[in-house]
Every structure is written in C-alpha cells, then in structure tokens.
PDB file of C-alpha atoms in Angstrom:
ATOM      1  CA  UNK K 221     -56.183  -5.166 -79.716  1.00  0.00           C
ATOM      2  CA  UNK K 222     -53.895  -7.426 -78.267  1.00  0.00           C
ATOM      3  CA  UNK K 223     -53.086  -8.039 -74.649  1.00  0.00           C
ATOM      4  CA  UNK K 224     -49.612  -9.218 -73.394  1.00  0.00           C
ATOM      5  CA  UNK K 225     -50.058 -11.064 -69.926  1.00  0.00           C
ATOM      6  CA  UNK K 226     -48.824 -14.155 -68.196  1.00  0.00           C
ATOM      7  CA  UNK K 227     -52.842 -14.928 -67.650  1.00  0.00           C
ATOM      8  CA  UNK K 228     -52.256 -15.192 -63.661  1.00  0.00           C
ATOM      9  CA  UNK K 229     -53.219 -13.169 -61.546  1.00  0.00           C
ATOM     10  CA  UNK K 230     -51.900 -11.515 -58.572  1.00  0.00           C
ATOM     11  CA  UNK K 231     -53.642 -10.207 -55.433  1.00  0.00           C
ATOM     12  CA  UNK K 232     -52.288  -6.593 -53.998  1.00  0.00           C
ATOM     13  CA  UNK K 233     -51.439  -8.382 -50.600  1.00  0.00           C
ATOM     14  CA  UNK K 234     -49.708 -11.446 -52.710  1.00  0.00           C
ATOM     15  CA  UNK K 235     -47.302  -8.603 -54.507  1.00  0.00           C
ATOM     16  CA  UNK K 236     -46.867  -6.829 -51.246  1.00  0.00           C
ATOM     17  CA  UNK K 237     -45.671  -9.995 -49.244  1.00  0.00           C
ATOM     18  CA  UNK K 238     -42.724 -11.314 -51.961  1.00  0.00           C
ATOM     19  CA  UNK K 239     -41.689  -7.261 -52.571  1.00  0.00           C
ATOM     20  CA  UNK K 240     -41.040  -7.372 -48.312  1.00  0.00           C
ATOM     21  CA  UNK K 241     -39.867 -10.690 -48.445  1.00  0.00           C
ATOM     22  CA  UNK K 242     -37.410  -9.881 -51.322  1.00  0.00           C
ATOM     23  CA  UNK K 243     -36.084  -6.349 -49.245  1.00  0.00           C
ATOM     24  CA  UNK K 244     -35.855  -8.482 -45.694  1.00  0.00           C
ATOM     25  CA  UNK K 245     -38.888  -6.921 -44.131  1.00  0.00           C
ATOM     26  CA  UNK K 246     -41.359  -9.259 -41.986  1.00  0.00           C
ATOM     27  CA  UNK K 247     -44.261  -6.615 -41.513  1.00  0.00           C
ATOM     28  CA  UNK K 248     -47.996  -8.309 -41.407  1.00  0.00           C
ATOM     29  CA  UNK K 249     -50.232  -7.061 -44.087  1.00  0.00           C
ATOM     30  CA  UNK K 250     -53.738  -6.577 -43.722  1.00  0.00           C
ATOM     31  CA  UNK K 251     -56.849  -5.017 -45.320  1.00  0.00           C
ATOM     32  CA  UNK K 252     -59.610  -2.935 -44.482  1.00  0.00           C
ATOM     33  CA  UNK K 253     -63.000  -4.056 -45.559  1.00  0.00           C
ATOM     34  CA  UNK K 254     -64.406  -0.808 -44.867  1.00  0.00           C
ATOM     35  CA  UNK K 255     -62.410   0.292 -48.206  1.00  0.00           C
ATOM     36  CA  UNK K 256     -63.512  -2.677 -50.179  1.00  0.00           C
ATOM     37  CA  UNK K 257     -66.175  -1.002 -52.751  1.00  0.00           C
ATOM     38  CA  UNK K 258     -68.954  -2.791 -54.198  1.00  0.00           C
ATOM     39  CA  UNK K 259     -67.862  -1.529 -57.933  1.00  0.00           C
ATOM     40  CA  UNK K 260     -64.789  -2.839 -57.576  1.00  0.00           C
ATOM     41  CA  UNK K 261     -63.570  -5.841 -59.444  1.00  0.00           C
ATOM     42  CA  UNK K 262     -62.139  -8.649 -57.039  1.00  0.00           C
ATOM     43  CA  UNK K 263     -60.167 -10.186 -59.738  1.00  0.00           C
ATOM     44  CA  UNK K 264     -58.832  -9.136 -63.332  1.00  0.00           C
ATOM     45  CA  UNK K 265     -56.623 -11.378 -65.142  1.00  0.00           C
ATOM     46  CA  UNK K 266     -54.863 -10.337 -68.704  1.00  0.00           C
ATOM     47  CA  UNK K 267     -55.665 -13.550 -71.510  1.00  0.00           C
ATOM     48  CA  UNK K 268     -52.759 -13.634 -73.959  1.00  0.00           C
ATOM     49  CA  UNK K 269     -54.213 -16.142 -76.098  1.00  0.00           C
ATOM     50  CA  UNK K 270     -55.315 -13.861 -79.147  1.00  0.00           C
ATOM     51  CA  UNK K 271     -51.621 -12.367 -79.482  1.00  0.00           C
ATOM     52  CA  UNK K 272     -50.260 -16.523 -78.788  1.00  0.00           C
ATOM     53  CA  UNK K 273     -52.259 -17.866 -81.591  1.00  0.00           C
ATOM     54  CA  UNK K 274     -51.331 -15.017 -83.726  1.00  0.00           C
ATOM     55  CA  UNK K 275     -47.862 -14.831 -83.248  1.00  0.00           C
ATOM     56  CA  UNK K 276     -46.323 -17.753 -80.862  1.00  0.00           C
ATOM     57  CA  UNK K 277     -45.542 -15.290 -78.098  1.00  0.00           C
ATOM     58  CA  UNK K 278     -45.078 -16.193 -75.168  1.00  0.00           C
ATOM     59  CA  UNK K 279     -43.964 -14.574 -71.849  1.00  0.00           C
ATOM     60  CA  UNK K 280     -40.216 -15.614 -71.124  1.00  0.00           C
ATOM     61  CA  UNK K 281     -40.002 -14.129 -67.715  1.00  0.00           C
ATOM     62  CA  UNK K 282     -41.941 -14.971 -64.424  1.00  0.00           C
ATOM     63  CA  UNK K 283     -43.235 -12.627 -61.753  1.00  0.00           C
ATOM     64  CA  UNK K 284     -41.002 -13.088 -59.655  1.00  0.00           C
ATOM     65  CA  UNK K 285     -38.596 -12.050 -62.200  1.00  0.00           C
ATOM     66  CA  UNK K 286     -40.413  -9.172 -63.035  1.00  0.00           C
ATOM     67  CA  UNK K 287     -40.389  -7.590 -59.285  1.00  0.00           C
ATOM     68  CA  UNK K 288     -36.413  -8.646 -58.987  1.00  0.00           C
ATOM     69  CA  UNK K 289     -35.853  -6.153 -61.884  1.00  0.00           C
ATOM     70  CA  UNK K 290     -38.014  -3.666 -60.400  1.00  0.00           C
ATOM     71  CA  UNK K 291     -36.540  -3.423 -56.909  1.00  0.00           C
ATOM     72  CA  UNK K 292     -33.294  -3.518 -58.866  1.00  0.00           C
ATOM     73  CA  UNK K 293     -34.076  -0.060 -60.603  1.00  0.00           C
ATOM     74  CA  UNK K 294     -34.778   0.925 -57.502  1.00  0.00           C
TER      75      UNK K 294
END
C-alpha cells in the first residue's frame, strides 16, 4: 500500500477560506462545537515517504494549485 500525499495537512475552515478567497467572496466561517464528536480525528495527514523512497516521487503541484484546477472544472 502506498499513499500519495503532500504530508500537510489542511483544516476544513483553512480549504474553505482560500476556495472564497479564490471566487471573491468575504463570508466569515465558523464552527459549531456542538458538532465536534469525540470519535472524530482532529487531524489526519497522508505520509508519502514509503512510495518516495521507493520510487523518487514526489508531488509537483501545491494546494493551492490543486483547488485552482478544481474551481476551474467548475
């Protein structure tokens, strides 16, 4: 099993702010902690580094990148 990930992490409010940044919208984003479960998992970050040493891969495009194209497809 290999995973392919940039190994950073991203919070949900972090991807929501540059996605209404990149469309032009200034809306404040907030959270409920009344939603927050107890199961779940505050932070889950992808490690690369099996599928690296294996192979020399190695992500060529940033995040930022990656939500330009998606809004593009849009």
């Amino acid at each position: 099993v290999y995973n392919v990930s940039s190994g950073r992490g991203h919070s949900v409010g972090e991807v929501a702010q540059r996605v209404l940044a990149r469309v032009g919208l200034d809306v404040p984003i907030a959270s409920d902690p009344a939603l927050v479960r107890a199961v779940d998992v505050p932070a889950l970050v992808g490690d690369a580094g099996k599928l690296r040493g294996e192979t020399g891969w190695a992500p060529q495009h940033s995040f930022d990148d990656l939500l330009d194209d998606l809004l593009a497809a849009v």
